Coordinates of C-alpha atoms in Angstrom, one line a residue:
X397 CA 98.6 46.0 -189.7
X398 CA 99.3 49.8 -188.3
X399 CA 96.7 52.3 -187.4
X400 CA 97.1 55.2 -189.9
X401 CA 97.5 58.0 -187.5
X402 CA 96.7 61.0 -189.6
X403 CA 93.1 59.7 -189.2
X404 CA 90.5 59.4 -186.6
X405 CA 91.0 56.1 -184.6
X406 CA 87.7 55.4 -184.0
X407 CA 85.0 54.3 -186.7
X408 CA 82.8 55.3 -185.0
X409 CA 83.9 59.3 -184.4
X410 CA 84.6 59.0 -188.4
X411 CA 80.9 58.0 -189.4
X412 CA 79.6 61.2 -187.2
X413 CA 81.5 63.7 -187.7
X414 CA 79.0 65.6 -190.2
X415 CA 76.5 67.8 -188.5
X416 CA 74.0 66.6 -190.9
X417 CA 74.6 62.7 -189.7
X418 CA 74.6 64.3 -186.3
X419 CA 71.3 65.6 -186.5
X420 CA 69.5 62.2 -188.0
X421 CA 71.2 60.1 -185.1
X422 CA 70.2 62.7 -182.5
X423 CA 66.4 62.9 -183.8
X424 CA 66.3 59.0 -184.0
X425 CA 67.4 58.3 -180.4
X426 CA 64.9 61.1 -179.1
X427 CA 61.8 59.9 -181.4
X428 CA 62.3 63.5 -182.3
X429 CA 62.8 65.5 -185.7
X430 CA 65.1 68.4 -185.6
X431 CA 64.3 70.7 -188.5
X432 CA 67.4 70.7 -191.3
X433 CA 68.1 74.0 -190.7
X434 CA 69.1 73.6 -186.7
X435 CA 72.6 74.8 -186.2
X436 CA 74.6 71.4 -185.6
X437 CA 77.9 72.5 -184.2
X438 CA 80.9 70.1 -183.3
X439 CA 83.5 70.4 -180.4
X440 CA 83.9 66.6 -179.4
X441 CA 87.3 66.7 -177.6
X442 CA 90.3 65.8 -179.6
X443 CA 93.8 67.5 -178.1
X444 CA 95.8 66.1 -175.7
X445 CA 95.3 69.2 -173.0
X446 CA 93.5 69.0 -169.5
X447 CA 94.5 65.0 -169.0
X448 CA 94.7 64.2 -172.6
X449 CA 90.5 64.2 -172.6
X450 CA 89.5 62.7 -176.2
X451 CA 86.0 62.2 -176.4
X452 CA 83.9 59.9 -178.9
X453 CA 81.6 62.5 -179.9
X454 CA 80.3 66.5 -179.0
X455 CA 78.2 68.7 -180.0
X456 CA 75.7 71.1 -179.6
X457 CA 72.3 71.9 -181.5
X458 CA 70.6 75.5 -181.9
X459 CA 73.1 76.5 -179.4
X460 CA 71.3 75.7 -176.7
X461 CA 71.5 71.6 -176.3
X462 CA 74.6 70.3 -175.9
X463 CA 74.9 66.2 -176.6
X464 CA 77.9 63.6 -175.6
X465 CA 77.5 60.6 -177.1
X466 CA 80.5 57.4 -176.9
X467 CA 80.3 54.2 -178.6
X468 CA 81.3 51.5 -175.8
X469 CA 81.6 47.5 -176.5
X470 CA 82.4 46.8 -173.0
X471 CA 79.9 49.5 -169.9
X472 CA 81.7 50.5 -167.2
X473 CA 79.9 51.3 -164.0
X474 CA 82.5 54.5 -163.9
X475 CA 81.0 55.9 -167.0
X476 CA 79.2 58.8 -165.4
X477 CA 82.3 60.1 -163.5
X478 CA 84.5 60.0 -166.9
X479 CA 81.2 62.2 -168.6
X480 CA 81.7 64.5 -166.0
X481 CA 85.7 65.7 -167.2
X482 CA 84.1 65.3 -170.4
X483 CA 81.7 68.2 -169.8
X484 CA 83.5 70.4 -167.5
X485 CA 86.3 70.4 -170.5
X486 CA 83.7 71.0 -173.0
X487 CA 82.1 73.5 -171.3
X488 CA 85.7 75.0 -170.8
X489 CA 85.9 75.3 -174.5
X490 CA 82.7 76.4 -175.5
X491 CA 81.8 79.1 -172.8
X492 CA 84.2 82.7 -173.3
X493 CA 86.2 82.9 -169.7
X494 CA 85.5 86.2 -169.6
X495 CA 81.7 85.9 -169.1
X496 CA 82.4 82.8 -165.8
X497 CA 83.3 86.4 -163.4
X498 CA 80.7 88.5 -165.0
X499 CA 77.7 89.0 -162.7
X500 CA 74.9 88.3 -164.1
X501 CA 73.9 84.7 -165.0
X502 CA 75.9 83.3 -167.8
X503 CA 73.0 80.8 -169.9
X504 CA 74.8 77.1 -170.6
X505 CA 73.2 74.6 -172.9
X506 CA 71.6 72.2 -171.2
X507 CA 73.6 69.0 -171.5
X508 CA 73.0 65.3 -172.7
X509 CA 74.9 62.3 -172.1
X510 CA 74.2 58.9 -174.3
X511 CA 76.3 55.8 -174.7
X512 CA 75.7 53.7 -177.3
X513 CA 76.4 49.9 -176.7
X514 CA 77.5 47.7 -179.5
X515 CA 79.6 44.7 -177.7
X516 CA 78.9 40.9 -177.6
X517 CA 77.9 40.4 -173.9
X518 CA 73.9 41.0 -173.3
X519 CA 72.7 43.9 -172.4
X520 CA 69.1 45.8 -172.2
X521 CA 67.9 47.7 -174.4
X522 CA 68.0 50.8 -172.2
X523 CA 69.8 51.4 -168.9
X524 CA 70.2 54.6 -166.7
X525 CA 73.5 54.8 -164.9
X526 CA 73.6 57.5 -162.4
X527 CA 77.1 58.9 -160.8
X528 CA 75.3 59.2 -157.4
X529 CA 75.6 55.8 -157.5
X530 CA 79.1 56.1 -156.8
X531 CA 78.8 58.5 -154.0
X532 CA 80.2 57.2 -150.5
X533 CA 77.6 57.0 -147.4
X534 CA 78.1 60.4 -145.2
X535 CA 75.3 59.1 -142.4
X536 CA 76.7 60.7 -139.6
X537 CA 78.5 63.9 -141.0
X538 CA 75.6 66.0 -141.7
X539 CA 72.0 66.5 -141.9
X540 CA 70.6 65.0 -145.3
X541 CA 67.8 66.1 -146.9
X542 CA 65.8 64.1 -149.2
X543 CA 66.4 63.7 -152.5
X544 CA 68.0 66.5 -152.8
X545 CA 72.3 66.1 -154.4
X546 CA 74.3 68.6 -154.8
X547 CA 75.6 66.8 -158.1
X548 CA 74.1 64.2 -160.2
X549 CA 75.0 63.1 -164.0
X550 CA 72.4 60.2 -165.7
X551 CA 74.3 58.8 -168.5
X552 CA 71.4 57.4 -171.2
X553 CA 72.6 53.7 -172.4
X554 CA 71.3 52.0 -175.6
X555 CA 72.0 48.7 -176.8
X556 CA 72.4 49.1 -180.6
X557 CA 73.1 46.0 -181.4
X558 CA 71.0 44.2 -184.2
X559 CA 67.4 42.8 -183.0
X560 CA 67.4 45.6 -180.0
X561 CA 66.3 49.5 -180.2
X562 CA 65.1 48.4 -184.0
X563 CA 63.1 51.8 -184.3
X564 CA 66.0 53.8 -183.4
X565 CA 67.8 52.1 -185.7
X566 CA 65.2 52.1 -188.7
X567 CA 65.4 56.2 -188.2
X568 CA 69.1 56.7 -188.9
X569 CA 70.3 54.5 -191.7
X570 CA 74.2 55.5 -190.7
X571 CA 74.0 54.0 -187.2
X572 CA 71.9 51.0 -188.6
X573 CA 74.8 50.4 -190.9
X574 CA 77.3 50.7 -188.2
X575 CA 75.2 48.0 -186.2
X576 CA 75.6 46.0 -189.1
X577 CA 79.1 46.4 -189.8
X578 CA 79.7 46.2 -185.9
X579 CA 77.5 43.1 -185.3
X580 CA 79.2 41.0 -188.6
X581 CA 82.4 41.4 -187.3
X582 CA 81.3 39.5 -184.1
X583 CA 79.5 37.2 -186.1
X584 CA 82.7 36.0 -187.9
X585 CA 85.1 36.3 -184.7
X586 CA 82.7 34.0 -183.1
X587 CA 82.8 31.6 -185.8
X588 CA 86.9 31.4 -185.1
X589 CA 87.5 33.2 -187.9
X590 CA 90.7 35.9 -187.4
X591 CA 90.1 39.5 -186.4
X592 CA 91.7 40.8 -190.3
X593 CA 89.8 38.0 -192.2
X594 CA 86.4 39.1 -189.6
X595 CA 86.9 42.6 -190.8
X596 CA 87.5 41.8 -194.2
X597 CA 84.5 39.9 -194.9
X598 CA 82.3 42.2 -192.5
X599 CA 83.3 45.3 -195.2
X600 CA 82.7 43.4 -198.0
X601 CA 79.3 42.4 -197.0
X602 CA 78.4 45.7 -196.5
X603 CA 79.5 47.0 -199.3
X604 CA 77.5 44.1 -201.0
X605 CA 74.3 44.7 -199.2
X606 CA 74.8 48.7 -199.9
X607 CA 75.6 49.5 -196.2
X608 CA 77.8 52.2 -195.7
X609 CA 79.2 52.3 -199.1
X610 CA 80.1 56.1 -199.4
X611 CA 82.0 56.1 -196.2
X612 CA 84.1 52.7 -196.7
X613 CA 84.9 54.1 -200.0
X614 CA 85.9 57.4 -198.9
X615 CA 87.6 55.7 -196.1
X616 CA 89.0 52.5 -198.0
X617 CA 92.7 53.1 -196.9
X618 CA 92.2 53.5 -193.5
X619 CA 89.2 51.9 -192.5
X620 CA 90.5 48.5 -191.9
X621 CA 93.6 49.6 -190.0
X622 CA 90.3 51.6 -187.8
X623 CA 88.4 48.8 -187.3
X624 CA 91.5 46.1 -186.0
X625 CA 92.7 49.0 -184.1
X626 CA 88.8 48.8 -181.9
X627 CA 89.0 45.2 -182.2
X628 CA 92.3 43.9 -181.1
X629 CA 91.7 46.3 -177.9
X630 CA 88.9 43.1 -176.8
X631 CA 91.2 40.9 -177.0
X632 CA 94.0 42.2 -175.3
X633 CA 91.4 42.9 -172.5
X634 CA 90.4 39.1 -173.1
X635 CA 93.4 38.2 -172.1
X636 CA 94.0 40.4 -169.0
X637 CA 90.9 38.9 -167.9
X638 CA 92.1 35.2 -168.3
X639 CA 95.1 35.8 -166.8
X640 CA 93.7 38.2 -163.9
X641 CA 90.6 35.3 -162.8
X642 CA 88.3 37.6 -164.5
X643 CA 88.7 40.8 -162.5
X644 CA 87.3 43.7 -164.0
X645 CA 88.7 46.2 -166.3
X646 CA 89.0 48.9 -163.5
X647 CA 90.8 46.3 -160.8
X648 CA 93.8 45.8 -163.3
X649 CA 96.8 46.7 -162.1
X650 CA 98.7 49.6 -163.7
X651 CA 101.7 47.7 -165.2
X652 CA 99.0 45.4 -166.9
X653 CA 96.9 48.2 -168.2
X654 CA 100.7 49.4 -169.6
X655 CA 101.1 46.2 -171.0
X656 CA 98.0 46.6 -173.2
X657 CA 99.0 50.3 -173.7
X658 CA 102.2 49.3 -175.4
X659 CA 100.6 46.7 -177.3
X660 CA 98.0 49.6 -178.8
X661 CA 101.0 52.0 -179.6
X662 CA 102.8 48.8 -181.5
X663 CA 100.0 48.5 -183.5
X664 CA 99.8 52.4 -184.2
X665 CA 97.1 53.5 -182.2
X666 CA 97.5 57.1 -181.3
X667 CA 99.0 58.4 -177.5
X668 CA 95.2 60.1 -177.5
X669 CA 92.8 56.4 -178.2
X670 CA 95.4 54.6 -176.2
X671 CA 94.9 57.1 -173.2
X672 CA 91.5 56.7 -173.6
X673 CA 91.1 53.1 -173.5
X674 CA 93.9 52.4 -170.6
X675 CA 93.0 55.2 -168.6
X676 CA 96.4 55.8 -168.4
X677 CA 98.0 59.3 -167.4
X678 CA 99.6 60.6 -170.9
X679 CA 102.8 61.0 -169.4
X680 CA 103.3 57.9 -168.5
X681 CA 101.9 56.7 -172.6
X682 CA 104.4 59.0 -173.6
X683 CA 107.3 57.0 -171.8
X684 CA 106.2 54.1 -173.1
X685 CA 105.9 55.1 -176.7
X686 CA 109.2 56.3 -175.9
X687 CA 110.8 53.0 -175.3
X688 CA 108.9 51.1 -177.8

């Protein structure tokens, strides 16, 4: 099965990429209402300048908000620090360059960062992951003062799996439906089933249950090729981790994280979602495409 690469790799980026969807999913993860006539405009990242930086999804509302949001089956504790290229490349192409050396204060929307958790493994409903966390102890080097950082980024993390966040998900009927779609195709891989036949049946129960039926219809001839695409990324991943004693994703080496790259660009992913997902320098996808 190839990935159809004139199309969005991700499912997820596909289902909200409509300012109008944006603003329901928004209003339902605040408890919030934004009023139908905000201005809802999209910049989530999607060239392959500054590091090859492809984001889930981006945008900002009324101009002065603006909202990063990525779908993640597997959190990584590095998820702050990858939100912070995010935004400074955002910010890059939202903000005239002119105006950065002008002297009086340029205003910058205020920014937002949500992850949206859909994997198999437990997880909280909420959790706060903070890139401080990451910083290194400088006892000794200088005078600290008190809760006071110089830089700090709190990524928002919300399980949206079936059963958890259910309020959220009564409020936006398009993430509900991609919790559903999301949570079936668990459902079936856990029952041994194989990851075409798990998406196949996962579709057509939501197309029975009326779940998502405009957008699987729109999407019918790429969707599938979407969805194994996300999919066969776990299980390559599965397998590094058998092999590896179950180290984590971010203590693989770099030929095995190539390994997996390859593997995605076999199956048609695109040099942009495979970057993404191997955290591999584009240069070095572009090789191996290259030789594959």
């Amino acid at each position: 099965m190839k990935a159809n690469q004139k199309y969005k790799d991700s499912v997820f980026s596909a289902l909200f990429n409509d300012p109008d969807v944006l603003r329901e999913l928004y209003s339902a993860i605040e408890g919030i209402t934004i009023p139908p006539d905000t201005p809802i405009s999209i910049n989530t990242l999607s060239n392959v300048l500054i590091k090859g930086l492809v984001n889930d999804v981006s945008f900002t509302i009324d101009n002065r908000l603006v909202v990063l949001i990525e779908h993640q089956s597997t959190i990584s504790e590095n998820l702050p620090l990858r939100l912070l290229e995010y935004i400074g490349r955002v910010y890059e192409l939202i903000i005239d360059y002119e105006k950065r050396f002008q002297r009086t204060l340029i205003k910058l929307p205020k920014p937002e960062f949500i992850v949206l958790y859909n994997g198999k493994d437990p997880f909280p409903d909420y959790r706060e992951l903070k890139l401080s966390d990451a910083f290194m102890d400088i006892q000794g080097l200088k005078r600290i003062e008190p809760d006071k950082l110089p830089l700090e980024l709190i990524v928002h993390v919300f399980n949206i799996k079936q059963g958890h966040n259910t309020e959220m998900l009564k409020k936006s009927e398009v993430l509900d439906g991609y919790s559903i779609l999301t949570g079936k195709i668990w459902e079936y891989r856990s029952s041994k089933k194989s990851l075409e036949e798990s998406i196949e049946l996962a579709v057509e129960y939501c197309l029975g249950k009326g779940i998502l039926v405009d957008f699987i219809k729109k999407h019918s001839s790429e969707i599938h090729s979407m969805l194994y695409g996300e999919y066969r990324i776990e299980d390559e991943i599965a397998v590094v981790k058998r092999e590896t004693r179950e180290e984590t994703w971010e203590e693989c080496s770099k030929h095995e994280k190539q390994t997996i790259a390859r593997n995605l660009l076999a199956e048609g992913s695109t040099l942009e979602f495979t970057q993404k997902i191997t955290g591999l320098d584009l240069k070095t996808i572009k090789e191996l495409s290259s030789a594959s």
